Amino acid sequence: MSETTPIKQTSFACPKCKHLLRSVDNALYCSECNRTYPITGGILDFLSGDSQASLAPVFGGTSGITTLERMAKRMDFVAPIYESRLFGSVLLKLSGIGGGCSRLTSRIARFHSKTLEGITGSVLDVACGPATYGRRIASPSRNVYGIDISMGMLRQGKVHVERDNVLGVHLARARVEELPFENAVFDGVICSGSLHLFPDTVLSLREIARTMKPGASLSVQTFIAGKTMINRFVQIHSWVHTFELVELQQYLTEAGFEEFRPELDGIVLTFSARKAMSRT
Ligand SMILES: [Zn+2]
C-alpha cells in the first residue's frame, strides 16, 4: 500500500442499537432509536446523559455506592499526571514492579507492536486513557479508535496526539460493555492496564470480540494475582480483579477467542489471543 493511499475509516455506530450514525450539528444522531451523541471539545461523547453511567453500581461492591461515573471522575482527576514519571513510579512501587515506568511502557508498547505486526486498517484501543499506546501504534496504514470512560483522559490524549502530530487517532467517550461500532469492523484490538477493572470480564471480552473481524488479534496488558500492596488493595476493593492464568484462558474461550499466548513479568501479564474464525 502506498503511504499516500487513504485507509478506509471505521464509522461510529450507536452503542445501544449498533446502527450507523449520521452527522448533525456538532453531534452524531441515531435515526433508529432517536438518540443524539454530542461532540464536546472535539471528542465524541457516548456517555452524555447515559443514566446507566451515572447510576449503575457497575464497579461492584455490595453497597452500590461506587459507580462508573465515580470511576470516571477518579480517572479525570489523575489524567493530567497519568503519564508523569512520579505517578508511574508510585504505582509501580505499590505493584512490586521494578525497572521504572518508562521501561514498562516501552515493554508494553513493544508487545502491542509485535502482536499487531503486519496488521493494517482499523485498531480499537479499549480504555485508551490519554492514548498512551494508541498514539504509538497509529501509522499511515493503521487508524486507531480509542475509547475511555474518562473525558479528562481523552482530553489529555487529544493534547498528546496533537502535540506529537499523530494522524489517524480517533477518541470517543464510551463503555467497553457498549462499544459504538458495528460488528466485525476491527483488524486488531489493544487493551492496556484495564481488563482487571471491568466489572464483568466475559461480558467485556464478548463485546470486544463482537467488533473484531474473525481471526483478528487481541493484545492485552493486565495483572495476575501476587503478594503486593496492589493485591492487598484488591482485597479491600472487590471491583478490582486480579487473574489466575487458567481462569483468564477460560474467560477468553467463553468470549470467543483462541490461541491464548501469555507472557509474565512478575505480576504484569501481557497476552495475545485471536478471535476464533468461526465467530462472526
Ligand atoms: Zn440507536
Short mmCIF file of C-alpha atoms and ligand atoms in Angstrom, two decimals:
data_model
loop_
_atom_site.label_atom_id
_atom_site.label_comp_id
_atom_site.label_asym_id
_atom_site.label_seq_id
_atom_site.Cartn_x
_atom_site.Cartn_y
_atom_site.Cartn_z
CA MET A 1 0.00 0.00 0.00
CA SER A 2 1.28 3.46 -0.87
CA GLU A 3 1.90 5.75 2.09
CA THR A 4 -0.42 8.29 0.49
CA THR A 5 -3.32 5.88 -0.01
CA PRO A 6 -6.04 6.88 2.47
CA ILE A 7 -7.29 3.96 4.54
CA LYS A 8 -10.99 3.42 4.91
CA GLN A 9 -12.28 4.97 8.12
CA THR A 10 -14.42 2.97 10.52
CA SER A 11 -17.72 4.71 11.17
CA PHE A 12 -19.10 5.13 14.66
CA ALA A 13 -22.34 3.28 15.39
CA CYS A 14 -24.98 3.74 18.06
CA PRO A 15 -23.74 1.95 21.21
CA LYS A 16 -27.34 0.96 22.04
CA CYS A 17 -28.72 -0.38 18.73
CA LYS A 18 -25.47 -0.57 16.65
CA HIS A 19 -26.95 1.31 13.67
CA LEU A 20 -24.62 3.71 11.87
CA LEU A 21 -24.89 7.35 12.94
CA ARG A 22 -25.23 10.47 10.85
CA SER A 23 -23.76 13.90 11.49
CA VAL A 24 -25.99 16.68 12.75
CA ASP A 25 -24.97 19.98 14.41
CA ASN A 26 -21.81 19.16 16.40
CA ALA A 27 -23.20 15.71 17.23
CA LEU A 28 -23.98 12.29 15.77
CA TYR A 29 -27.58 11.11 15.56
CA CYS A 30 -29.14 7.63 15.54
CA SER A 31 -32.32 7.66 13.47
CA GLU A 32 -33.12 4.11 14.58
CA CYS A 33 -33.51 4.81 18.31
CA ASN A 34 -33.64 8.62 18.19
CA ARG A 35 -30.55 9.24 20.33
CA THR A 36 -28.11 12.12 19.88
CA TYR A 37 -24.45 11.91 20.89
CA PRO A 38 -22.69 15.29 21.32
CA ILE A 39 -19.15 16.18 20.30
CA THR A 40 -17.58 18.11 23.18
CA GLY A 41 -14.20 19.78 22.70
CA GLY A 42 -13.67 17.68 19.58
CA ILE A 43 -14.40 14.40 21.42
CA LEU A 44 -17.49 12.31 20.72
CA ASP A 45 -19.37 11.56 23.95
CA PHE A 46 -21.47 8.40 24.01
CA LEU A 47 -21.98 8.63 27.80
CA SER A 48 -23.50 12.08 27.97
CA GLY A 49 -26.92 11.68 29.57
CA ASP A 50 -26.41 7.94 29.99
CA SER A 51 -28.40 7.08 33.09
CA GLN A 52 -26.51 3.80 33.47
CA ALA A 53 -23.22 5.71 33.51
CA SER A 54 -24.34 7.88 36.40
CA LEU A 55 -26.47 5.46 38.39
CA ALA A 56 -25.47 1.82 37.91
CA PRO A 57 -23.17 0.29 40.52
CA VAL A 58 -21.05 -1.23 37.76
CA PHE A 59 -17.87 -1.47 39.80
CA GLY A 60 -19.49 -3.86 42.19
CA GLY A 61 -19.37 -3.92 45.94
CA THR A 62 -22.49 -4.60 47.90
CA SER A 63 -23.17 -1.00 48.81
CA GLY A 64 -23.87 0.10 45.23
CA ILE A 65 -22.17 3.39 46.00
CA THR A 66 -19.24 3.02 43.63
CA THR A 67 -20.35 3.93 40.14
CA LEU A 68 -18.94 4.13 36.65
CA GLU A 69 -19.24 7.89 36.91
CA ARG A 70 -17.21 7.88 40.14
CA MET A 71 -14.52 5.77 38.47
CA ALA A 72 -14.52 8.16 35.51
CA LYS A 73 -14.10 11.10 37.89
CA ARG A 74 -11.12 9.40 39.58
CA MET A 75 -9.59 8.92 36.15
CA ASP A 76 -10.37 12.55 35.26
CA PHE A 77 -8.51 13.57 38.43
CA VAL A 78 -5.31 11.68 37.61
CA ALA A 79 -5.42 12.36 33.85
CA PRO A 80 -3.02 15.38 33.93
CA ILE A 81 -0.34 13.37 35.79
CA TYR A 82 -1.09 9.91 34.41
CA GLU A 83 1.98 9.78 32.17
CA SER A 84 4.28 11.55 34.65
CA ARG A 85 7.32 9.64 35.96
CA LEU A 86 6.37 10.30 39.59
CA PHE A 87 2.83 8.89 39.29
CA GLY A 88 4.12 5.90 37.34
CA SER A 89 6.87 5.25 39.89
CA VAL A 90 4.41 5.26 42.81
CA LEU A 91 2.09 2.82 41.02
CA LEU A 92 4.97 0.51 40.15
CA LYS A 93 6.28 0.61 43.72
CA LEU A 94 2.85 -0.40 45.05
CA SER A 95 2.70 -3.19 42.47
CA GLY A 96 6.16 -4.50 43.35
CA ILE A 97 7.32 -3.95 39.76
CA GLY A 98 10.97 -2.99 39.26
CA GLY A 99 12.70 -1.23 36.37
CA GLY A 100 10.82 2.09 36.22
CA CYS A 101 7.74 3.19 34.35
CA SER A 102 9.46 4.10 31.08
CA ARG A 103 10.81 0.52 30.86
CA LEU A 104 7.32 -0.89 31.47
CA THR A 105 5.70 1.49 28.99
CA SER A 106 8.30 0.55 26.36
CA ARG A 107 7.83 -3.14 27.06
CA ILE A 108 4.03 -2.95 26.68
CA ALA A 109 4.34 -0.81 23.54
CA ARG A 110 6.73 -3.39 22.04
CA PHE A 111 4.32 -6.20 22.91
CA HIS A 112 1.40 -4.44 21.19
CA SER A 113 3.56 -3.65 18.14
CA LYS A 114 4.68 -7.28 17.90
CA THR A 115 1.11 -8.62 18.21
CA LEU A 116 -0.16 -6.17 15.58
CA GLU A 117 2.80 -6.61 13.24
CA GLY A 118 1.65 -6.55 9.62
CA ILE A 119 -1.88 -5.52 10.57
CA THR A 120 -3.28 -2.55 8.65
CA GLY A 121 -6.72 -0.98 8.69
CA SER A 122 -8.53 -0.21 11.96
CA VAL A 123 -7.42 -0.99 15.51
CA LEU A 124 -9.55 -0.45 18.63
CA ASP A 125 -7.83 0.78 21.82
CA VAL A 126 -10.13 -0.19 24.72
CA ALA A 127 -9.87 2.05 27.81
CA CYS A 128 -7.24 4.05 25.99
CA GLY A 129 -6.50 6.58 28.76
CA PRO A 130 -4.51 9.53 27.33
CA ALA A 131 -3.80 7.47 24.16
CA THR A 132 -0.53 6.28 25.72
CA TYR A 133 -0.30 3.25 23.42
CA GLY A 134 -2.86 4.24 20.79
CA ARG A 135 -0.71 7.10 19.56
CA ARG A 136 2.34 4.79 19.46
CA ILE A 137 0.69 2.15 17.26
CA ALA A 138 -1.10 4.54 14.84
CA SER A 139 0.51 4.71 11.40
CA PRO A 140 -0.33 5.91 7.89
CA SER A 141 -1.78 2.45 7.21
CA ARG A 142 -3.43 1.94 10.61
CA ASN A 143 -6.20 4.04 12.17
CA VAL A 144 -6.68 3.78 15.93
CA TYR A 145 -10.05 4.24 17.66
CA GLY A 146 -9.58 4.90 21.38
CA ILE A 147 -12.48 4.70 23.83
CA ASP A 148 -12.44 5.50 27.53
CA ILE A 149 -14.98 6.42 30.24
CA SER A 150 -12.89 9.43 31.38
CA MET A 151 -13.30 12.66 29.42
CA GLY A 152 -10.25 14.02 31.31
CA MET A 153 -8.07 11.18 29.97
CA LEU A 154 -9.43 11.65 26.45
CA ARG A 155 -8.78 15.41 26.53
CA GLN A 156 -5.22 14.72 27.69
CA GLY A 157 -4.90 12.16 24.88
CA LYS A 158 -6.05 14.74 22.34
CA VAL A 159 -3.34 17.13 23.61
CA HIS A 160 -0.66 14.41 23.22
CA VAL A 161 -1.88 13.39 19.76
CA GLU A 162 -1.91 16.98 18.50
CA ARG A 163 1.45 17.79 20.16
CA ASP A 164 3.09 14.76 18.53
CA ASN A 165 1.23 15.40 15.24
CA VAL A 166 -0.02 11.79 15.13
CA LEU A 167 -2.57 11.19 12.39
CA GLY A 168 -5.34 8.60 12.42
CA VAL A 169 -6.18 8.57 16.16
CA HIS A 170 -9.92 8.96 16.91
CA LEU A 171 -11.03 9.33 20.53
CA ALA A 172 -14.53 8.86 22.00
CA ARG A 173 -16.07 8.51 25.45
CA ALA A 174 -17.77 5.12 25.68
CA ARG A 175 -18.06 1.99 27.82
CA VAL A 176 -16.49 -1.34 26.97
CA GLU A 177 -19.86 -3.04 27.58
CA GLU A 178 -21.49 -0.95 24.80
CA LEU A 179 -18.91 -0.22 22.13
CA PRO A 180 -20.02 2.33 19.50
CA PHE A 181 -19.16 0.20 16.48
CA GLU A 182 -20.81 -2.28 14.11
CA ASN A 183 -19.96 -6.00 14.16
CA ALA A 184 -16.63 -7.25 12.77
CA VAL A 185 -15.00 -3.94 11.82
CA PHE A 186 -11.63 -4.11 13.60
CA ASP A 187 -8.45 -5.78 12.37
CA GLY A 188 -6.92 -5.69 15.86
CA VAL A 189 -7.61 -4.58 19.44
CA ILE A 190 -5.32 -3.43 22.25
CA CYS A 191 -6.22 -3.01 25.93
CA SER A 192 -3.65 -1.84 28.49
CA GLY A 193 -3.94 -1.79 32.28
CA SER A 194 -7.74 -2.03 32.35
CA LEU A 195 -9.05 -5.57 31.87
CA HIS A 196 -8.88 -6.12 35.66
CA LEU A 197 -11.10 -3.05 36.19
CA PHE A 198 -14.00 -4.21 34.02
CA PRO A 199 -16.82 -5.43 36.29
CA ASP A 200 -17.75 -8.38 34.06
CA THR A 201 -14.69 -9.74 32.24
CA VAL A 202 -16.54 -12.16 29.93
CA LEU A 203 -19.22 -9.60 29.01
CA SER A 204 -16.49 -7.06 28.17
CA LEU A 205 -14.46 -9.57 26.14
CA ARG A 206 -17.60 -10.68 24.26
CA GLU A 207 -18.40 -7.07 23.31
CA ILE A 208 -14.78 -6.55 22.19
CA ALA A 209 -14.95 -9.78 20.14
CA ARG A 210 -18.21 -8.62 18.53
CA THR A 211 -16.41 -5.65 16.95
CA MET A 212 -13.48 -7.76 15.66
CA LYS A 213 -13.15 -9.48 12.30
CA PRO A 214 -12.80 -13.28 12.55
CA GLY A 215 -9.11 -14.09 13.11
CA ALA A 216 -8.27 -10.54 14.27
CA SER A 217 -5.64 -10.15 17.02
CA LEU A 218 -6.18 -9.06 20.62
CA SER A 219 -3.22 -7.62 22.59
CA VAL A 220 -3.69 -7.07 26.33
CA GLN A 221 -1.69 -5.98 29.37
CA THR A 222 -3.17 -6.67 32.79
CA PHE A 223 -2.14 -8.15 36.15
CA ILE A 224 -2.23 -11.58 37.75
CA ALA A 225 -2.58 -12.39 41.43
CA GLY A 226 0.51 -11.73 43.58
CA LYS A 227 1.55 -10.69 47.08
CA THR A 228 1.94 -6.94 46.61
CA MET A 229 0.34 -3.82 48.04
CA ILE A 230 -1.91 -3.72 45.00
CA ASN A 231 -3.20 -7.17 45.95
CA ARG A 232 -3.88 -6.04 49.49
CA PHE A 233 -5.77 -3.11 47.96
CA VAL A 234 -7.71 -5.58 45.83
CA GLN A 235 -8.82 -7.49 48.91
CA ILE A 236 -10.47 -4.28 50.16
CA HIS A 237 -11.80 -3.10 46.78
CA SER A 238 -13.51 -6.12 45.30
CA TRP A 239 -14.20 -4.40 41.97
CA VAL A 240 -10.53 -4.79 41.00
CA HIS A 241 -9.91 -8.25 39.56
CA THR A 242 -6.54 -9.99 39.56
CA PHE A 243 -6.49 -13.02 37.31
CA GLU A 244 -5.22 -16.55 37.53
CA LEU A 245 -3.96 -17.67 34.11
CA VAL A 246 -6.28 -20.68 33.86
CA GLU A 247 -9.27 -18.54 34.77
CA LEU A 248 -8.37 -15.91 32.18
CA GLN A 249 -7.98 -18.54 29.46
CA GLN A 250 -11.45 -19.83 30.33
CA TYR A 251 -12.91 -16.30 30.07
CA LEU A 252 -11.29 -15.81 26.67
CA THR A 253 -12.66 -19.12 25.37
CA GLU A 254 -16.15 -18.25 26.62
CA ALA A 255 -15.94 -14.90 24.84
CA GLY A 256 -14.93 -16.47 21.50
CA PHE A 257 -11.12 -16.16 21.49
CA GLU A 258 -8.46 -18.79 20.83
CA GLU A 259 -4.63 -19.03 20.66
CA PHE A 260 -4.10 -17.53 24.15
CA ARG A 261 -0.38 -16.65 24.43
CA PRO A 262 0.58 -15.21 27.84
CA GLU A 263 3.92 -13.63 28.86
CA LEU A 264 4.61 -12.97 32.54
CA ASP A 265 6.95 -10.42 34.16
CA GLY A 266 6.28 -10.50 37.92
CA ILE A 267 2.59 -9.70 38.27
CA VAL A 268 2.50 -7.91 34.90
CA LEU A 269 0.78 -10.09 32.33
CA THR A 270 0.80 -9.39 28.61
CA PHE A 271 -1.04 -11.75 26.33
CA SER A 272 -2.26 -12.11 22.79
CA ALA A 273 -5.26 -14.03 21.52
CA ARG A 274 -7.19 -14.27 18.31
CA LYS A 275 -10.90 -14.05 17.60
CA ALA A 276 -12.00 -17.52 16.57
CA MET A 277 -12.53 -17.83 12.81
CA SER A 278 -15.89 -19.50 13.36
CA ARG A 279 -17.23 -16.39 15.12
CA THR A 280 -18.74 -13.61 13.03
ZN ZN B 1 -29.52 3.71 18.16
#
